[in-house]
Coordinates of C-alpha atoms in Angstrom, one line a residue:
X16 CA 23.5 -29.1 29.4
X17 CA 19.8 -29.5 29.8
X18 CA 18.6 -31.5 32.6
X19 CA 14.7 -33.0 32.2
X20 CA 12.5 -33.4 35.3
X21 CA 9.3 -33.9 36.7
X22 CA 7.5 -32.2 39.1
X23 CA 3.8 -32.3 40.6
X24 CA 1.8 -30.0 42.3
X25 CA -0.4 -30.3 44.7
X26 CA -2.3 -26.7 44.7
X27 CA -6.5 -27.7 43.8
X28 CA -8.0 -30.4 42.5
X29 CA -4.7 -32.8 41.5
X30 CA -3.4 -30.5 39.0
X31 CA -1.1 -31.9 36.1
X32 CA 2.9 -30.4 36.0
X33 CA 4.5 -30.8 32.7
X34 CA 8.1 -31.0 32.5
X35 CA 10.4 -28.4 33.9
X36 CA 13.4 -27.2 32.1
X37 CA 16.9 -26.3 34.4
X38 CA 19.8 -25.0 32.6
X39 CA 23.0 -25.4 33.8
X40 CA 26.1 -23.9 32.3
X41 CA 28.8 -26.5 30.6
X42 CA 32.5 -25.2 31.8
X43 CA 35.3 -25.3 29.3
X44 CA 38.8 -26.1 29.5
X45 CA 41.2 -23.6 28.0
X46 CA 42.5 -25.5 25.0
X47 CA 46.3 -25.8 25.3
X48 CA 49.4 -26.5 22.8
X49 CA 52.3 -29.3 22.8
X50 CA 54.4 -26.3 23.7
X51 CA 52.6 -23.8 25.5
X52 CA 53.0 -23.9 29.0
X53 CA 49.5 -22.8 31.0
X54 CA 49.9 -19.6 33.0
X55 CA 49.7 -20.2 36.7
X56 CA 46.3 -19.4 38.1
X57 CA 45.2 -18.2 41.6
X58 CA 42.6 -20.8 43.4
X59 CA 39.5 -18.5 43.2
X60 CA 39.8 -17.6 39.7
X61 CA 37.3 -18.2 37.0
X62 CA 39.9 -20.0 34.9
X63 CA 41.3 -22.1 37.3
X64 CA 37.4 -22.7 38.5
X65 CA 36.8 -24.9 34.8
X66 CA 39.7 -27.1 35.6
X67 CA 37.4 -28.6 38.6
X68 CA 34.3 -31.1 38.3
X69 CA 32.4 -28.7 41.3
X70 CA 29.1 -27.4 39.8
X71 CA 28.6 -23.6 39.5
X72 CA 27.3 -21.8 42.5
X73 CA 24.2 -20.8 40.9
X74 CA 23.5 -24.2 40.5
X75 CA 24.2 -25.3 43.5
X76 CA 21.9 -22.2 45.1
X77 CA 19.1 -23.6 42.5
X78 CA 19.6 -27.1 43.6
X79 CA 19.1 -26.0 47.2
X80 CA 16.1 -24.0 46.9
X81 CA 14.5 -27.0 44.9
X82 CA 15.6 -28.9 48.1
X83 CA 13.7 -26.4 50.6
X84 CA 10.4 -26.7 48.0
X85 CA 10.4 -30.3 48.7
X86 CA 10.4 -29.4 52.2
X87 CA 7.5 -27.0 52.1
X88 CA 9.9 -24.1 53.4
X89 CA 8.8 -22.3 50.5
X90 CA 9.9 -19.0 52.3
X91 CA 13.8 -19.8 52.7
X92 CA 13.8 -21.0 48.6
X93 CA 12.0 -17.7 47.6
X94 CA 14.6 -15.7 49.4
X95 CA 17.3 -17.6 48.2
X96 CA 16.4 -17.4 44.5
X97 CA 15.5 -13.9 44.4
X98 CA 18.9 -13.7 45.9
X99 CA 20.8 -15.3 42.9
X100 CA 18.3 -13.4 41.0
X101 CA 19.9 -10.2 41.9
X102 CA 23.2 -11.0 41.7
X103 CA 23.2 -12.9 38.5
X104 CA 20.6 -10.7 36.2
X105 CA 19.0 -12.7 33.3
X106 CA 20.4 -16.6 34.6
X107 CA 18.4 -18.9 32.6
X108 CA 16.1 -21.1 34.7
X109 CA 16.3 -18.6 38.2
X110 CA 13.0 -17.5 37.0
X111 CA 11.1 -20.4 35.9
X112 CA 12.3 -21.6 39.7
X113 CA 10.8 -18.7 41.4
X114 CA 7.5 -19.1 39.9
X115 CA 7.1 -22.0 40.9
X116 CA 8.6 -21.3 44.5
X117 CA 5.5 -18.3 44.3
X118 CA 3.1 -20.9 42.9
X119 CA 3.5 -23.6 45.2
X120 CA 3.4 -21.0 47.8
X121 CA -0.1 -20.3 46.7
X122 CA 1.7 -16.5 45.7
X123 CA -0.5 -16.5 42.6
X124 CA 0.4 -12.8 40.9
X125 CA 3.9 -13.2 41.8
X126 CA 3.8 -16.6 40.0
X127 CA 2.7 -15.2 37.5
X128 CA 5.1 -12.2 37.1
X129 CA 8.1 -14.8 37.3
X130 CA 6.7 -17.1 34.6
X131 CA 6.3 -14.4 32.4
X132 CA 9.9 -13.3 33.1
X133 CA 10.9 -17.1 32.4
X134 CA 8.9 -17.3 29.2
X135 CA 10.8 -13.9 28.0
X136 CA 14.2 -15.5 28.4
X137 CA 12.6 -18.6 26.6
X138 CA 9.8 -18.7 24.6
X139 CA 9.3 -23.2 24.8
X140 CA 8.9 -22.9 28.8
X141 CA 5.4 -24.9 28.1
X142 CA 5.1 -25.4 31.8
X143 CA 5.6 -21.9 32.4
X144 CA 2.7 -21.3 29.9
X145 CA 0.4 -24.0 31.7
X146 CA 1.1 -22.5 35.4
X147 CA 0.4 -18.6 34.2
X148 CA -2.7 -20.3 33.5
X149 CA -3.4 -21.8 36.3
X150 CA -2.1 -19.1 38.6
X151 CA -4.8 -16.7 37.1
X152 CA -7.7 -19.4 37.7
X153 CA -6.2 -19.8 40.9
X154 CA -6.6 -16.5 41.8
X155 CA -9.6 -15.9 40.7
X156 CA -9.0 -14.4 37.1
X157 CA -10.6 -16.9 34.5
X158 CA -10.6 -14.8 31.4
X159 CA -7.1 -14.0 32.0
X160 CA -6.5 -17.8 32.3
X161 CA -7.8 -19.2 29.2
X162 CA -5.6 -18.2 26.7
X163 CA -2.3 -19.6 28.4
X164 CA -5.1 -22.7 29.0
X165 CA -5.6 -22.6 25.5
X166 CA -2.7 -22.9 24.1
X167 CA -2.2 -26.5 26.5
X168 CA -4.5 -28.1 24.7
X169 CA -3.3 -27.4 21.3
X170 CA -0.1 -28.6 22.6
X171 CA -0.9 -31.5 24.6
X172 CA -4.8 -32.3 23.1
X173 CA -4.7 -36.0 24.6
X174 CA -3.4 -35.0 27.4
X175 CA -3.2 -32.9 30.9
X176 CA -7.0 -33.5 31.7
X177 CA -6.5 -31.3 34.6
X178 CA -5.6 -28.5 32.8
X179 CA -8.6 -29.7 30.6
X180 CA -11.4 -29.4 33.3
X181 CA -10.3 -25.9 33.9
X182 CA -10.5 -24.3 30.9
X183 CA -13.8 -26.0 30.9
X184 CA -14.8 -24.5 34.3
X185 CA -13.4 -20.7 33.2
X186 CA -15.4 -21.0 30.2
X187 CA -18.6 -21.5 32.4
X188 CA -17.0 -18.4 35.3
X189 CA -17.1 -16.3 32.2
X190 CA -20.6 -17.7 30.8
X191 CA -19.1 -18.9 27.3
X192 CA -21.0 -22.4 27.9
X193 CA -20.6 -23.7 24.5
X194 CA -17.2 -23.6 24.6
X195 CA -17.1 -25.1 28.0
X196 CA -19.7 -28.1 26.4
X197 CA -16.6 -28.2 23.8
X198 CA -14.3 -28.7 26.3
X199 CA -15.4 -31.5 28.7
X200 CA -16.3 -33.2 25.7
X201 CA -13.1 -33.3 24.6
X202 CA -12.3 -34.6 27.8
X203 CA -14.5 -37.2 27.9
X204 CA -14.1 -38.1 24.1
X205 CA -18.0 -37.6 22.9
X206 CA -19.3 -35.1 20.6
X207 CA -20.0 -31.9 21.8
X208 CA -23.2 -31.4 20.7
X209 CA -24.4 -35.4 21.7
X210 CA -26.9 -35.8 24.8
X211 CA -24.0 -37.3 26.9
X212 CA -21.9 -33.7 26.1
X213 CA -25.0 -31.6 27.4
X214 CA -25.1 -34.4 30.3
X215 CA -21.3 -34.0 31.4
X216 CA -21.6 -30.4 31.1
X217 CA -24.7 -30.0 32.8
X218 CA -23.0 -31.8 36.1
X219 CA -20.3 -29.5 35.7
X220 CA -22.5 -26.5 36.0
X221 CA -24.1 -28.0 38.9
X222 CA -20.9 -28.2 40.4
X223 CA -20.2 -24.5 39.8
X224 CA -23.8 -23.5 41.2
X225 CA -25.0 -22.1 37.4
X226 CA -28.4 -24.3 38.2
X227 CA -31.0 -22.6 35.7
X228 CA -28.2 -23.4 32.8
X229 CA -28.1 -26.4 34.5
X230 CA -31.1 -27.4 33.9
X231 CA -31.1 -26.2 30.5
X232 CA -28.5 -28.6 29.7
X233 CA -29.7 -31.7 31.3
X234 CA -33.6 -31.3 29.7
X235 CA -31.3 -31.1 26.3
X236 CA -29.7 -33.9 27.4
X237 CA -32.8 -36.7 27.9
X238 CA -34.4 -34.8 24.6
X239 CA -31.7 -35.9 22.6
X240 CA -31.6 -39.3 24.1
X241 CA -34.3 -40.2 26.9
X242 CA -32.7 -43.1 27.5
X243 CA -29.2 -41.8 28.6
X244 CA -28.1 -43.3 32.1
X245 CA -27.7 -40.4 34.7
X246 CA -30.0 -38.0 32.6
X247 CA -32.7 -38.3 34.2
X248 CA -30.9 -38.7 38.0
X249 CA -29.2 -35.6 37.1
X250 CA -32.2 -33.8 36.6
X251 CA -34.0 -34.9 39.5
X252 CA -31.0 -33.9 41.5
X253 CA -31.5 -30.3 40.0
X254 CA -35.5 -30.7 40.7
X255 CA -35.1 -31.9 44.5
X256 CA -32.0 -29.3 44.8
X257 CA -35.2 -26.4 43.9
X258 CA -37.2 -28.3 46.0
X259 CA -39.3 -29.9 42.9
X260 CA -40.2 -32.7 44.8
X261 CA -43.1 -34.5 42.8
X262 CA -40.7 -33.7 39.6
X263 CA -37.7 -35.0 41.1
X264 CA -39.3 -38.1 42.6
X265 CA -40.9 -38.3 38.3
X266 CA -37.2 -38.2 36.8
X267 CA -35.9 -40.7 39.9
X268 CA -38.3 -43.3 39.2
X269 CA -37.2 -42.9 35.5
X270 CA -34.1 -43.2 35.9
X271 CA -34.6 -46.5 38.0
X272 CA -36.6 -47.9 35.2
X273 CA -33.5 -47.5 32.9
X274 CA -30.9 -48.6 35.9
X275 CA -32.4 -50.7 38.2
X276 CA -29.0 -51.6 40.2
X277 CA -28.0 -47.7 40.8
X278 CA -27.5 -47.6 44.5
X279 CA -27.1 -43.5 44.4
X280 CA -30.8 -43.3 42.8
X281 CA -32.2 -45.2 44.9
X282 CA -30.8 -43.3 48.2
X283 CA -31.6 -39.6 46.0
X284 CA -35.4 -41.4 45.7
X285 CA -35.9 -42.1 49.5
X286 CA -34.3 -38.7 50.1
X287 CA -37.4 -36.9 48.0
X288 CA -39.8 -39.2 49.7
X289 CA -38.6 -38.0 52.7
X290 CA -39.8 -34.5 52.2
X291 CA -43.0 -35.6 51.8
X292 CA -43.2 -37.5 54.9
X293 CA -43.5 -41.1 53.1
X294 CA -40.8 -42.6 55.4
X295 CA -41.5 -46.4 54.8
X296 CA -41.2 -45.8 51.1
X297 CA -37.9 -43.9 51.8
X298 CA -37.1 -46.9 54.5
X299 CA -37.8 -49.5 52.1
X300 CA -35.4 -47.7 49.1
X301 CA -33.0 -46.7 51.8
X302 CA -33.0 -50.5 52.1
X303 CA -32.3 -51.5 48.8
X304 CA -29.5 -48.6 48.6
X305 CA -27.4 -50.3 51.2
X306 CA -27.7 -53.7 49.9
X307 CA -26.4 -52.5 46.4
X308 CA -23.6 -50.5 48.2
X309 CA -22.3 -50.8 51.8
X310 CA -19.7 -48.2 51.6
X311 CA -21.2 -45.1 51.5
X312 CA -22.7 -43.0 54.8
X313 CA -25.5 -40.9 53.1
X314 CA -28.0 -43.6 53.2
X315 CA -27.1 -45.1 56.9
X316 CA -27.7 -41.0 57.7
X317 CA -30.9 -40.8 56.2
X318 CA -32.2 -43.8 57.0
X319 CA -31.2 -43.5 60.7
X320 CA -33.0 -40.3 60.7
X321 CA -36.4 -41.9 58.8
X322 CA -36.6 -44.0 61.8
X323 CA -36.7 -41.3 64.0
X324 CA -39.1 -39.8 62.5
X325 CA -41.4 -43.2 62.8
X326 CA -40.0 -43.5 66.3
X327 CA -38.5 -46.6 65.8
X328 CA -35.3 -45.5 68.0
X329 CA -33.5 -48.1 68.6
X330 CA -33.2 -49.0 64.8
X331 CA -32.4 -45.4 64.2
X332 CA -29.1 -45.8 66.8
X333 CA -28.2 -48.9 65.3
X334 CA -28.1 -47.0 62.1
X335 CA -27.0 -43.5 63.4
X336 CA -24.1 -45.7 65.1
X337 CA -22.9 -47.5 61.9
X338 CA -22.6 -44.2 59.8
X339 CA -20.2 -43.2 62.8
X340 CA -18.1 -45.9 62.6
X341 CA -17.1 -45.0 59.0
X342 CA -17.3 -41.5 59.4
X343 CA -16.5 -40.0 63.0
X344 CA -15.8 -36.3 62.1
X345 CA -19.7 -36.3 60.6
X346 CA -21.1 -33.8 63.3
X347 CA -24.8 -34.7 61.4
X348 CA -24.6 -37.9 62.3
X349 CA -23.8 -36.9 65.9
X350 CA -26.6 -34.3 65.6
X351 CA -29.1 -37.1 65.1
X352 CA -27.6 -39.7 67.4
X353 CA -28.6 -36.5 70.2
X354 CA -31.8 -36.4 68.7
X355 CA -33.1 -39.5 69.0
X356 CA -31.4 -40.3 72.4
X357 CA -32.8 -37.3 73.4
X358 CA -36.0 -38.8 72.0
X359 CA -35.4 -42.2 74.0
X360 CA -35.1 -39.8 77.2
X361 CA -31.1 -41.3 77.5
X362 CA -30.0 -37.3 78.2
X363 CA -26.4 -38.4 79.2
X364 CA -25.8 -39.8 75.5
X365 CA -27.5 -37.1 74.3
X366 CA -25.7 -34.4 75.7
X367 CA -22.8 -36.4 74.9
X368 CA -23.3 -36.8 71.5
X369 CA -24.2 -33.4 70.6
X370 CA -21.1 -31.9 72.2
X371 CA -19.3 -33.9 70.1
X372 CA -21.5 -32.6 66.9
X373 CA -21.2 -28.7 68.3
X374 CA -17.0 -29.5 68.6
X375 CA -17.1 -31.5 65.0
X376 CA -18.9 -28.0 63.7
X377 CA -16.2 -25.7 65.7
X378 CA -13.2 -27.8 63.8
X379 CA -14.8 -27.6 60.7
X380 CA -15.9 -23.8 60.6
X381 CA -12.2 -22.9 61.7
X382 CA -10.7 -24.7 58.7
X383 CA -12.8 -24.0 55.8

């Protein structure tokens, strides 16, 4: 019989799991006559083993190793499936369960080798197909990834935006932007050669550090419509990233002129002013940032750090110490807070604070 599940996993970015296939093996009784008498049969035999309701050990070894997967003793299930492996040659499912043991183990090639296997003994193992994929990007192999990647999204093209986003971003590893402008459009559902499908692709190159196609993308992007939202921010992101400050702070006020309420502008604004040492226009956009949106710590930073440079101290504490309270593993903010008490000649605070930032960086650099 075929038994349907579900499974997730949780290697990168949230990455989609489509069904997994087990296959079990249905046990028949020997089909007897009104006057045949069935031969006796000793306990461990296979005949008198389809009489009983048990499951077949190599299910039970499958459902076992599943059990140790959930349990992250990944280990124990790949020693225990390679061990059915090699006594039962050619079980269907043992090797679609061992990738995935490898995959989830972050074993990427041996994933890889195993899905393969499980797609030779059955050619519709779709998640099979997906995870070669993804194994390949995983470990660093985009070209080699696409084509399983491809074949996803004819399969599933509503669907598995995951999946999606990756092909998009191994299409820009291996410098085949169009195709990667094709693809997060899809995913986003605008045409791929509309200024919104330059715009989504130009963050995504961003993201991947490719900043002179970057730029490329998002200049298309306001050509085609200089009226976008986020065409402009984006590009004055890219301009105050390259330290084009008088052009970032241009594209920033433009952007502002099109979306007034955008808290993020107005916090990427101050942070350009900044640079140039205007720190009560960056105080009073810093300002105007918060009121729009509480939540974030970026602008309590920045805006504790203005007023240190203006000296006013104790405003720069009282901002220093809110970004703190939601975010206590920020060794920045405990950098600053020993600045500026340091500043205020308090050198037991500030000794104390920038241990804490020194430990905070120490944490951090151990777990990259």
């Amino acid at each position: 019989m075929v038994i349907a599940r579900v499974r997730s996993s949780s290697a990168f970015f949230f990455l989609f799991i489509g069904a997994a296939l087990a296959f079990g093996q249905e046990s028949e009784v020997p089909a007897t006559t009104p006057n045949s008498v069935p031969q006796a049969q000793a306990p461990d035999s296979p005949a008198s083993q389809t009489t009983t309701s048990q499951p077949a050990p190599s299910q039970t070894t499958m459902a076992a190793a599943q059990l140790l997967l959930r349990q992250g003793k990944y280990d124990e299930a790949i020693a225990q499936l390679r061990e059915l492996a090699a006594k039962q040659s050619g079980l269907k499912g043992v090797s679609h369960e061992l990738g995935l043991a490898y995959y989830q183990h972050g074993d990427y090639l041996k994933a890889i080798d195993s899905f393969k296997q499980a797609i030779a003994e059955d050619a519709g193992d779709n998640e099979a197909t997906q995870l070669i994929g993804l194994s390949y990007y995983l470990s660093g192999r985009p070209a080699e990834a696409i084509p399983f990647l491809e074949k996803v999204r004819e399969w599933f093209p509503r669907a598995n935006i995951d999946a999606a986003y990756i092909l998009g971003t191994c299409y820009i590893q291996t410098k085949d932007y169009a195709k990667a402008r094709t693809a997060f459009a899809r995913m986003f559902d605008v045409p791929p050669d509309s200024a919104a499908g330059y715009l989504f692709t130009a963050r995504m190159l961003l993201r991947q550090e490719f900043d002179p196609i970057a730029e490329e993308y998002a200049v298309k992007a306001v050509t085609l419509d200089p009226t976008l939202p986020g065409a402009h921010l984006l590009l004055g992101e890219l301009y105050l990233y390259k330290s084009r400050v008088p052009e970032a702070i241009q594209q920033f006020q433009k952007e502002l002129g099109l979306n007034p309420g955008n808290a993020a502008t107005y916090y990427k604004l101050a942070d350009a002013y900044s640079r140039v040492q205007k720190y009560d226009d960056a105080e009073r956009l810093l300002q105007r940032s918060i009121w729009l949106d509480a939540s974030s710590t970026g602008p309590y930073i920045l805006l504790g750090k203005v007023l240190e440079k203006k000296g006013e101290y104790e405003l720069a504490v009282r901002a220093l110490r809110r970004a703190a309270v939601m975010d206590p593993n920020n060794p920045m903010t405990h950098h600053l807070l020993g600045q500026t008490y340091r500043d205020m000649g308090k050198k037991n605070e500030a000794d104390a604070e920038l241990k804490i930032a020194e430990q905070l960086r120490t944490q951090q650099d151990s777990h990259p």
